[in-house]
GROMACS .gro file of N, CA and C in nm:
model
  480
    1MET      N    1   0.137  -0.109  -0.009
    1MET     CA    2   0.015   0.004  -0.004
    1MET      C    3   0.069   0.116  -0.030
    2MET      N    4   0.209   0.122   0.013
    2MET     CA    5   0.333   0.214  -0.004
    2MET      C    6   0.276   0.332  -0.111
    3GLY      N    7   0.286   0.250  -0.270
    3GLY     CA    8   0.247   0.345  -0.378
    3GLY      C    9   0.190   0.461  -0.370
    4ASN      N   10   0.109   0.378  -0.467
    4ASN     CA   11  -0.041   0.464  -0.519
    4ASN      C   12  -0.149   0.441  -0.437
    5GLU      N   13  -0.247   0.583  -0.397
    5GLU     CA   14  -0.322   0.585  -0.299
    5GLU      C   15  -0.453   0.497  -0.386
    6GLN      N   16  -0.483   0.560  -0.538
    6GLN     CA   17  -0.559   0.486  -0.638
    6GLN      C   18  -0.558   0.334  -0.630
    7SER      N   19  -0.614   0.285  -0.569
    7SER     CA   20  -0.620   0.135  -0.529
    7SER      C   21  -0.770   0.093  -0.642
    8ASP      N   22  -0.766  -0.036  -0.739
    8ASP     CA   23  -0.868  -0.067  -0.814
    8ASP      C   24  -0.944  -0.133  -0.680
    9SER      N   25  -1.099  -0.176  -0.725
    9SER     CA   26  -1.199  -0.256  -0.709
    9SER      C   27  -1.126  -0.376  -0.650
   10ARG      N   28  -1.059  -0.426  -0.657
   10ARG     CA   29  -1.053  -0.635  -0.635
   10ARG      C   30  -0.947  -0.532  -0.502
   11GLU      N   31  -0.901  -0.489  -0.475
   11GLU     CA   32  -0.822  -0.453  -0.347
   11GLU      C   33  -0.951  -0.444  -0.269
   12ASP      N   34  -1.026  -0.351  -0.252
   12ASP     CA   35  -1.143  -0.298  -0.215
   12ASP      C   36  -1.218  -0.383  -0.134
   13THR      N   37  -1.251  -0.491  -0.238
   13THR     CA   38  -1.364  -0.577  -0.213
   13THR      C   39  -1.300  -0.669  -0.146
   14VAL      N   40  -1.380  -0.707  -0.009
   14VAL     CA   41  -1.336  -0.820   0.055
   14VAL      C   42  -1.453  -0.856   0.114
   15SER      N   43  -1.401  -0.968   0.141
   15SER     CA   44  -1.486  -1.098   0.241
   15SER      C   45  -1.527  -1.024   0.380
   16ARG      N   46  -1.601  -1.030   0.453
   16ARG     CA   47  -1.629  -1.047   0.594
   16ARG      C   48  -1.494  -1.008   0.673
   17GLU      N   49  -1.520  -1.185   0.644
   17GLU     CA   50  -1.373  -1.230   0.763
   17GLU      C   51  -1.295  -1.173   0.686
   18LYS      N   52  -1.235  -1.178   0.550
   18LYS     CA   53  -1.059  -1.081   0.581
   18LYS      C   54  -1.077  -0.930   0.644
   19LEU      N   55  -1.180  -0.894   0.623
   19LEU     CA   56  -1.179  -0.769   0.672
   19LEU      C   57  -1.157  -0.790   0.801
   20ALA      N   58  -1.196  -0.886   0.880
   20ALA     CA   59  -1.229  -0.939   1.005
   20ALA      C   60  -1.063  -0.962   1.011
   21ASP      N   61  -0.976  -1.052   0.973
   21ASP     CA   62  -0.866  -1.053   1.001
   21ASP      C   63  -0.786  -0.933   0.979
   22LEU      N   64  -0.841  -0.803   0.849
   22LEU     CA   65  -0.730  -0.699   0.846
   22LEU      C   66  -0.742  -0.569   0.948
   23LEU      N   67  -0.866  -0.627   1.040
   23LEU     CA   68  -0.882  -0.516   1.140
   23LEU      C   69  -0.815  -0.616   1.244
   24ASN      N   70  -0.804  -0.719   1.216
   24ASN     CA   71  -0.712  -0.758   1.364
   24ASN      C   72  -0.577  -0.736   1.346
   25GLU      N   73  -0.535  -0.693   1.210
   25GLU     CA   74  -0.354  -0.685   1.169
   25GLU      C   75  -0.372  -0.465   1.285
   26ASP      N   76  -0.511  -0.420   1.253
   26ASP     CA   77  -0.508  -0.277   1.277
   26ASP      C   78  -0.511  -0.277   1.453
   27LEU      N   79  -0.584  -0.404   1.505
   27LEU     CA   80  -0.600  -0.395   1.646
   27LEU      C   81  -0.445  -0.427   1.709
   28GLU      N   82  -0.364  -0.505   1.675
   28GLU     CA   83  -0.221  -0.472   1.677
   28GLU      C   84  -0.146  -0.423   1.681
   29ARG      N   85  -0.136  -0.330   1.547
   29ARG     CA   86  -0.121  -0.204   1.538
   29ARG      C   87  -0.135  -0.129   1.672
   30GLU      N   88  -0.263  -0.109   1.709
   30GLU     CA   89  -0.301  -0.014   1.818
   30GLU      C   90  -0.257  -0.050   1.970
   31TYR      N   91  -0.229  -0.194   2.030
   31TYR     CA   92  -0.197  -0.252   2.103
   31TYR      C   93  -0.007  -0.156   2.097
   32GLN      N   94   0.061  -0.176   1.968
   32GLN     CA   95   0.168  -0.141   2.019
   32GLN      C   96   0.185  -0.021   1.987
   33ALA      N   97   0.102   0.107   1.944
   33ALA     CA   98   0.096   0.251   2.009
   33ALA      C   99   0.053   0.270   2.108
   34ILE      N  100  -0.050   0.196   2.168
   34ILE     CA  101  -0.049   0.186   2.319
   34ILE      C  102   0.086   0.150   2.386
   35ILE      N  103   0.150   0.044   2.360
   35ILE     CA  104   0.302   0.028   2.446
   35ILE      C  105   0.364   0.151   2.407
   36ALA      N  106   0.398   0.175   2.281
   36ALA     CA  107   0.534   0.265   2.238
   36ALA      C  108   0.485   0.383   2.289
   37TYR      N  109   0.356   0.447   2.321
   37TYR     CA  110   0.345   0.567   2.433
   37TYR      C  111   0.364   0.568   2.566
   38VAL      N  112   0.290   0.420   2.581
   38VAL     CA  113   0.339   0.419   2.703
   38VAL      C  114   0.464   0.477   2.788
   39ILE      N  115   0.525   0.376   2.732
   39ILE     CA  116   0.693   0.350   2.745
   39ILE      C  117   0.744   0.531   2.705
   40TYR      N  118   0.713   0.553   2.600
   40TYR     CA  119   0.785   0.678   2.571
   40TYR      C  120   0.729   0.873   2.607
   41SER      N  121   0.623   0.803   2.694
   41SER     CA  122   0.591   0.928   2.784
   41SER      C  123   0.685   0.924   2.904
   42GLN      N  124   0.707   0.825   2.924
   42GLN     CA  125   0.788   0.856   3.071
   42GLN      C  126   0.939   0.835   3.026
   43VAL      N  127   0.977   0.799   2.889
   43VAL     CA  128   1.108   0.793   2.945
   43VAL      C  129   1.167   0.981   2.856
   44LEU      N  130   1.095   0.961   2.777
   44LEU     CA  131   1.114   1.133   2.699
   44LEU      C  132   1.167   1.216   2.808
   45LYS      N  133   1.311   1.243   2.821
   45LYS     CA  134   1.355   1.335   2.947
   45LYS      C  135   1.412   1.430   2.837
   46GLY      N  136   1.424   1.612   2.966
   46GLY     CA  137   1.421   1.714   2.867
   46GLY      C  138   1.332   1.793   2.855
   47ALA      N  139   1.385   1.924   2.912
   47ALA     CA  140   1.314   2.009   2.902
   47ALA      C  141   1.206   2.028   2.748
   48GLU      N  142   1.295   2.020   2.668
   48GLU     CA  143   1.231   2.005   2.489
   48GLU      C  144   1.120   1.938   2.488
   49TYR      N  145   1.149   1.817   2.564
   49TYR     CA  146   1.046   1.734   2.542
   49TYR      C  147   0.915   1.675   2.648
   50MET      N  148   0.937   1.789   2.749
   50MET     CA  149   0.823   1.790   2.884
   50MET      C  150   0.705   1.836   2.799
   51ASN      N  151   0.645   1.903   2.693
   51ASN     CA  152   0.524   1.876   2.625
   51ASN      C  153   0.518   1.793   2.554
   52VAL      N  154   0.593   1.714   2.462
   52VAL     CA  155   0.616   1.591   2.358
   52VAL      C  156   0.541   1.473   2.457
   53ALA      N  157   0.570   1.484   2.594
   53ALA     CA  158   0.550   1.375   2.681
   53ALA      C  159   0.459   1.397   2.708
   54ALA      N  160   0.412   1.465   2.724
   54ALA     CA  161   0.257   1.499   2.810
   54ALA      C  162   0.149   1.420   2.697
   55GLN      N  163   0.180   1.491   2.600
   55GLN     CA  164   0.063   1.455   2.455
   55GLN      C  165   0.084   1.295   2.410
   56LEU      N  166   0.217   1.259   2.423
   56LEU     CA  167   0.207   1.168   2.413
   56LEU      C  168   0.114   1.033   2.551
   57GLU      N  169   0.112   1.145   2.662
   57GLU     CA  170   0.027   1.032   2.728
   57GLU      C  171  -0.099   1.041   2.669
   58THR      N  172  -0.173   1.126   2.616
   58THR     CA  173  -0.295   1.175   2.579
   58THR      C  174  -0.353   1.045   2.455
   59HIS      N  175  -0.195   1.065   2.355
   59HIS     CA  176  -0.228   0.953   2.259
   59HIS      C  177  -0.204   0.788   2.311
   60ALA      N  178  -0.186   0.776   2.379
   60ALA     CA  179  -0.195   0.629   2.452
   60ALA      C  180  -0.393   0.584   2.504
   61GLN      N  181  -0.420   0.709   2.563
   61GLN     CA  182  -0.547   0.681   2.610
   61GLN      C  183  -0.670   0.666   2.509
   62GLN      N  184  -0.615   0.753   2.394
   62GLN     CA  185  -0.676   0.750   2.271
   62GLN      C  186  -0.638   0.618   2.175
   63GLU      N  187  -0.546   0.553   2.203
   63GLU     CA  188  -0.543   0.413   2.097
   63GLU      C  189  -0.593   0.344   2.165
   64LEU      N  190  -0.549   0.359   2.309
   64LEU     CA  191  -0.699   0.217   2.349
   64LEU      C  192  -0.836   0.258   2.387
   65GLN      N  193  -0.864   0.357   2.321
   65GLN     CA  194  -1.014   0.405   2.249
   65GLN      C  195  -1.020   0.291   2.119
   66HIS      N  196  -0.917   0.353   2.050
   66HIS     CA  197  -0.942   0.322   1.902
   66HIS      C  198  -0.896   0.120   1.901
   67ALA      N  199  -0.832   0.087   1.974
   67ALA     CA  200  -0.849  -0.050   2.024
   67ALA      C  201  -0.949  -0.113   2.048
   68LEU      N  202  -1.070  -0.065   2.220
   68LEU     CA  203  -1.201  -0.120   2.222
   68LEU      C  204  -1.230  -0.132   2.127
   69THR      N  205  -1.279   0.036   2.010
   69THR     CA  206  -1.339   0.048   1.890
   69THR      C  207  -1.366  -0.068   1.756
   70ILE      N  208  -1.190  -0.101   1.723
   70ILE     CA  209  -1.194  -0.181   1.681
   70ILE      C  210  -1.191  -0.372   1.726
   71SER      N  211  -1.155  -0.385   1.805
   71SER     CA  212  -1.206  -0.495   1.879
   71SER      C  213  -1.375  -0.502   1.881
   72ARG      N  214  -1.416  -0.395   1.895
   72ARG     CA  215  -1.628  -0.422   1.891
   72ARG      C  216  -1.623  -0.454   1.739
   73GLN      N  217  -1.584  -0.397   1.683
   73GLN     CA  218  -1.590  -0.414   1.516
   73GLN      C  219  -1.598  -0.522   1.467
   74ILE      N  220  -1.468  -0.634   1.506
   74ILE     CA  221  -1.423  -0.754   1.415
   74ILE      C  222  -1.533  -0.806   1.551
   75ASP      N  223  -1.526  -0.803   1.660
   75ASP     CA  224  -1.621  -0.895   1.720
   75ASP      C  225  -1.820  -0.915   1.626
   76TYR      N  226  -1.856  -0.810   1.615
   76TYR     CA  227  -1.959  -0.758   1.561
   76TYR      C  228  -1.902  -0.860   1.332
   77LEU      N  229  -1.778  -0.862   1.335
   77LEU     CA  230  -1.789  -0.891   1.233
   77LEU      C  231  -1.762  -1.089   1.238
   78GLY      N  232  -1.780  -1.129   1.361
   78GLY     CA  233  -1.803  -1.248   1.407
   78GLY      C  234  -1.675  -1.323   1.422
   79LYS      N  235  -1.558  -1.223   1.464
   79LYS     CA  236  -1.462  -1.284   1.448
   79LYS      C  237  -1.382  -1.262   1.642
   80ILE      N  238  -1.301  -1.318   1.709
   80ILE     CA  239  -1.255  -1.290   1.803
   80ILE      C  240  -1.079  -1.215   1.782
   81PRO      N  241  -1.146  -1.064   1.914
   81PRO     CA  242  -1.022  -0.985   1.882
   81PRO      C  243  -0.898  -1.036   1.917
   82SER      N  244  -0.762  -1.048   1.855
   82SER     CA  245  -0.612  -1.048   1.866
   82SER      C  246  -0.624  -1.020   1.967
   83ALA      N  247  -0.463  -1.026   2.076
   83ALA     CA  248  -0.409  -1.042   2.164
   83ALA      C  249  -0.307  -0.974   2.212
   84LYS      N  250  -0.228  -0.994   2.084
   84LYS     CA  251  -0.082  -0.973   2.060
   84LYS      C  252  -0.012  -0.856   1.973
   85PRO      N  253   0.022  -0.773   2.064
   85PRO     CA  254   0.071  -0.609   1.975
   85PRO      C  255   0.183  -0.695   1.845
   86LYS      N  256   0.172  -0.588   1.753
   86LYS     CA  257   0.356  -0.589   1.675
   86LYS      C  258   0.453  -0.532   1.747
   87PRO      N  259   0.583  -0.570   1.707
   87PRO     CA  260   0.667  -0.540   1.779
   87PRO      C  261   0.674  -0.387   1.823
   88VAL      N  262   0.689  -0.355   1.957
   88VAL     CA  263   0.753  -0.226   2.009
   88VAL      C  264   0.917  -0.187   1.980
   89LYS      N  265   0.915  -0.106   1.914
   89LYS     CA  266   1.030  -0.040   1.859
   89LYS      C  267   1.114   0.040   1.966
   90VAL      N  268   1.207  -0.004   2.080
   90VAL     CA  269   1.248   0.123   2.179
   90VAL      C  270   1.383   0.150   2.164
   91SER      N  271   1.411   0.323   2.197
   91SER     CA  272   1.591   0.356   2.184
   91SER      C  273   1.578   0.444   2.308
   92ASP      N  274   1.731   0.448   2.319
   92ASP     CA  275   1.727   0.540   2.393
   92ASP      C  276   1.733   0.684   2.362
   93LYS      N  277   1.702   0.734   2.225
   93LYS     CA  278   1.720   0.836   2.157
   93LYS      C  279   1.625   0.899   2.160
   94PRO      N  280   1.587   1.052   2.216
   94PRO     CA  281   1.440   1.071   2.199
   94PRO      C  282   1.438   1.070   2.071
   95ARG      N  283   1.436   1.149   2.001
   95ARG     CA  284   1.470   1.174   1.842
   95ARG      C  285   1.406   1.013   1.746
   96GLU      N  286   1.440   0.910   1.800
   96GLU     CA  287   1.495   0.801   1.741
   96GLU      C  288   1.337   0.742   1.829
   97MET      N  289   1.262   0.785   1.857
   97MET     CA  290   1.137   0.739   1.980
   97MET      C  291   1.044   0.782   1.867
   98LEU      N  292   1.043   0.926   1.893
   98LEU     CA  293   0.940   0.967   1.813
   98LEU      C  294   0.921   0.952   1.657
   99GLN      N  295   1.049   0.961   1.596
   99GLN     CA  296   1.044   0.828   1.459
   99GLN      C  297   0.989   0.742   1.399
  100PHE      N  298   0.957   0.680   1.529
  100PHE     CA  299   0.949   0.533   1.506
  100PHE      C  300   0.774   0.544   1.594
  101ASP      N  301   0.777   0.615   1.622
  101ASP     CA  302   0.581   0.633   1.647
  101ASP      C  303   0.564   0.719   1.536
  102LEU      N  304   0.645   0.835   1.480
  102LEU     CA  305   0.519   0.880   1.340
  102LEU      C  306   0.485   0.748   1.250
  103GLU      N  307   0.673   0.699   1.200
  103GLU     CA  308   0.633   0.591   1.077
  103GLU      C  309   0.521   0.472   1.166
  104ASN      N  310   0.507   0.491   1.250
  104ASN     CA  311   0.385   0.350   1.262
  104ASN      C  312   0.250   0.473   1.257
  105GLU      N  313   0.265   0.599   1.276
  105GLU     CA  314   0.119   0.637   1.237
  105GLU      C  315   0.131   0.677   1.081
  106ASN      N  316   0.221   0.651   1.052
  106ASN     CA  317   0.197   0.714   0.887
  106ASN      C  318   0.107   0.539   0.819
  107GLU      N  319   0.142   0.456   0.916
  107GLU     CA  320   0.170   0.314   0.826
  107GLU      C  321  -0.009   0.293   0.894
  108THR      N  322  -0.008   0.370   0.973
  108THR     CA  323  -0.164   0.310   1.078
  108THR      C  324  -0.289   0.390   0.935
  109ILE      N  325  -0.237   0.484   0.933
  109ILE     CA  326  -0.330   0.611   0.889
  109ILE      C  327  -0.348   0.536   0.705
  110ARG      N  328  -0.225   0.512   0.669
  110ARG     CA  329  -0.267   0.386   0.515
  110ARG      C  330  -0.347   0.320   0.545
  111ASN      N  331  -0.362   0.237   0.661
  111ASN     CA  332  -0.456   0.172   0.639
  111ASN      C  333  -0.526   0.106   0.664
  112TYR      N  334  -0.612   0.288   0.734
  112TYR     CA  335  -0.737   0.307   0.794
  112TYR      C  336  -0.828   0.347   0.670
  113ARG      N  337  -0.672   0.453   0.602
  113ARG     CA  338  -0.768   0.482   0.461
  113ARG      C  339  -0.783   0.361   0.351
  114THR      N  340  -0.707   0.245   0.337
  114THR     CA  341  -0.777   0.136   0.269
  114THR      C  342  -0.874   0.059   0.350
  115ARG      N  343  -0.877   0.049   0.466
  115ARG     CA  344  -0.983   0.006   0.545
  115ARG      C  345  -1.124   0.025   0.556
  116ILE      N  346  -1.175   0.207   0.498
  116ILE     CA  347  -1.267   0.225   0.494
  116ILE      C  348  -1.323   0.224   0.357
  117ARG      N  349  -1.248   0.225   0.279
  117ARG     CA  350  -1.277   0.149   0.116
  117ARG      C  351  -1.344   0.045   0.172
  118GLN      N  352  -1.285  -0.092   0.243
  118GLN     CA  353  -1.339  -0.199   0.190
  118GLN      C  354  -1.468  -0.211   0.255
  119CYS      N  355  -1.434  -0.091   0.364
  119CYS     CA  356  -1.577  -0.167   0.438
  119CYS      C  357  -1.673  -0.070   0.333
  120GLU      N  358  -1.696   0.042   0.276
  120GLU     CA  359  -1.789   0.067   0.208
  120GLU      C  360  -1.812   0.025   0.061
  121ALA      N  361  -1.699  -0.078   0.023
  121ALA     CA  362  -1.681  -0.152  -0.089
  121ALA      C  363  -1.791  -0.278  -0.037
  122ILE      N  364  -1.822  -0.317   0.068
  122ILE     CA  365  -1.931  -0.421   0.088
  122ILE      C  366  -2.067  -0.404   0.150
  123GLY      N  367  -2.040  -0.277   0.154
  123GLY     CA  368  -2.193  -0.201   0.241
  123GLY      C  369  -2.154  -0.186   0.413
  124GLU      N  370  -2.084  -0.179   0.420
  124GLU     CA  371  -1.988  -0.157   0.625
  124GLU      C  372  -1.996  -0.034   0.635
  125TYR      N  373  -2.090   0.096   0.599
  125TYR     CA  374  -2.109   0.207   0.584
  125TYR      C  375  -2.078   0.253   0.749
  126ALA      N  376  -2.152   0.178   0.896
  126ALA     CA  377  -2.147   0.233   1.009
  126ALA      C  378  -1.994   0.211   1.065
  127LEU      N  379  -1.988   0.050   1.002
  127LEU     CA  380  -1.780   0.005   1.048
  127LEU      C  381  -1.680   0.122   0.910
  128ALA      N  382  -1.736   0.156   0.846
  128ALA     CA  383  -1.629   0.278   0.775
  128ALA      C  384  -1.632   0.367   0.858
  129GLU      N  385  -1.756   0.405   0.929
  129GLU     CA  386  -1.757   0.578   0.962
  129GLU      C  387  -1.671   0.539   1.136
  130GLN      N  388  -1.649   0.417   1.170
  130GLN     CA  389  -1.633   0.432   1.293
  130GLN      C  390  -1.490   0.446   1.284
  131ILE      N  391  -1.418   0.371   1.172
  131ILE     CA  392  -1.251   0.380   1.120
  131ILE      C  393  -1.209   0.506   1.094
  132ARG      N  394  -1.346   0.617   1.075
  132ARG     CA  395  -1.315   0.773   1.041
  132ARG      C  396  -1.281   0.862   1.138
  133GLN      N  397  -1.375   0.819   1.264
  133GLN     CA  398  -1.357   0.890   1.345
  133GLN      C  399  -1.204   0.842   1.430
  134ILE      N  400  -1.137   0.705   1.415
  134ILE     CA  401  -1.004   0.707   1.403
  134ILE      C  402  -0.915   0.757   1.369
  135LEU      N  403  -0.919   0.761   1.191
  135LEU     CA  404  -0.833   0.786   1.145
  135LEU      C  405  -0.830   0.954   1.173
  136VAL      N  406  -0.952   1.037   1.218
  136VAL     CA  407  -0.917   1.149   1.234
  136VAL      C  408  -0.786   1.193   1.346
  137GLN      N  409  -0.820   1.089   1.462
  137GLN     CA  410  -0.675   1.108   1.571
  137GLN      C  411  -0.552   1.059   1.543
  138GLU      N  412  -0.547   0.981   1.425
  138GLU     CA  413  -0.425   0.909   1.409
  138GLU      C  414  -0.371   1.019   1.323
  139GLN      N  415  -0.449   1.120   1.218
  139GLN     CA  416  -0.343   1.210   1.151
  139GLN      C  417  -0.332   1.331   1.267
  140ASP      N  418  -0.423   1.392   1.374
  140ASP     CA  419  -0.359   1.469   1.483
  140ASP      C  420  -0.248   1.419   1.535
  141HIS      N  421  -0.241   1.274   1.577
  141HIS     CA  422  -0.076   1.235   1.641
  141HIS      C  423  -0.004   1.235   1.533
  142GLN      N  424   0.013   1.168   1.400
  142GLN     CA  425   0.099   1.233   1.300
  142GLN      C  426   0.145   1.381   1.271
  143ILE      N  427   0.039   1.502   1.321
  143ILE     CA  428   0.078   1.610   1.288
  143ILE      C  429   0.206   1.625   1.457
  144ASP      N  430   0.126   1.583   1.513
  144ASP     CA  431   0.188   1.596   1.686
  144ASP      C  432   0.365   1.557   1.677
  145LEU      N  433   0.350   1.427   1.628
  145LEU     CA  434   0.500   1.386   1.608
  145LEU      C  435   0.627   1.447   1.529
  146ALA      N  436   0.504   1.480   1.377
  146ALA     CA  437   0.615   1.570   1.300
  146ALA      C  438   0.615   1.701   1.364
  147THR      N  439   0.585   1.743   1.421
  147THR     CA  440   0.593   1.892   1.476
  147THR      C  441   0.686   1.903   1.634
  148ALA      N  442   0.686   1.761   1.674
  148ALA     CA  443   0.792   1.748   1.820
  148ALA      C  444   0.922   1.720   1.707
  149LEU      N  445   0.908   1.664   1.610
  149LEU     CA  446   1.019   1.649   1.460
  149LEU      C  447   1.091   1.743   1.410
  150GLY      N  448   0.995   1.881   1.420
  150GLY     CA  449   1.055   1.996   1.365
  150GLY      C  450   1.055   1.933   1.169
  151ILE      N  451   0.969   1.814   1.146
  151ILE     CA  452   0.955   1.827   1.016
  151ILE      C  453   0.850   1.860   0.975
  152GLU      N  454   0.805   1.836   0.808
  152GLU     CA  455   0.691   1.843   0.744
  152GLU      C  456   0.575   1.710   0.759
  153VAL      N  457   0.487   1.755   0.787
  153VAL     CA  458   0.380   1.642   0.796
  153VAL      C  459   0.423   1.541   0.673
  154PRO      N  460   0.413   1.430   0.680
  154PRO     CA  461   0.424   1.306   0.552
  154PRO      C  462   0.333   1.321   0.494
  155ASN      N  463   0.342   1.288   0.411
  155ASN     CA  464   0.241   1.250   0.258
  155ASN      C  465   0.194   1.126   0.268
  156VAL      N  466   0.138   1.046   0.283
  156VAL     CA  467   0.093   0.892   0.305
  156VAL      C  468   0.006   0.871   0.206
  157SER      N  469  -0.022   0.942   0.138
  157SER     CA  470  -0.126   0.930   0.086
  157SER      C  471  -0.158   0.909  -0.105
  158GLY      N  472   0.019   0.842  -0.102
  158GLY     CA  473   0.046   0.822  -0.251
  158GLY      C  474   0.061   0.918  -0.372
  159SER      N  475  -0.019   1.062  -0.342
  159SER     CA  476  -0.005   1.157  -0.437
  159SER      C  477   0.121   1.237  -0.417
  160LYS      N  478   0.168   1.311  -0.502
  160LYS     CA  479   0.238   1.421  -0.474
  160LYS      C  480   0.190   1.534  -0.489
   0.00000   0.00000   0.00000
């Protein structure tokens, strides 16, 4: 999904079972984000990172809400929510930790954009709306992290 955001309809048309499997992968990324934000918010040191650490605590709480929402949707689709997180990268360098978070948010945003199209392609409009609400917060996290790093917000739409 890294390249062109304009996907063909074959990629967007998935079964409910496949959608639940993909949402379980998203759930594992939410768990990863919760763990990363909990750790990073506590280990970031220095005056320049005090505000960022507080933001990361808020992000951790929001990611927990995302995980609960995604879990509920997986259950709605008739599957059991995953119990394992994606691997969490750690570093003793604050900028590296923030960069890891930003890369994870970029991937999450790309996946949720795809998931919205997949939900709509099979008529799951309410589920798509739940993911849209999560996407708004994920993009806010992306902006916060890019700002903390002093870089432009990455364009993950696939267009220039």
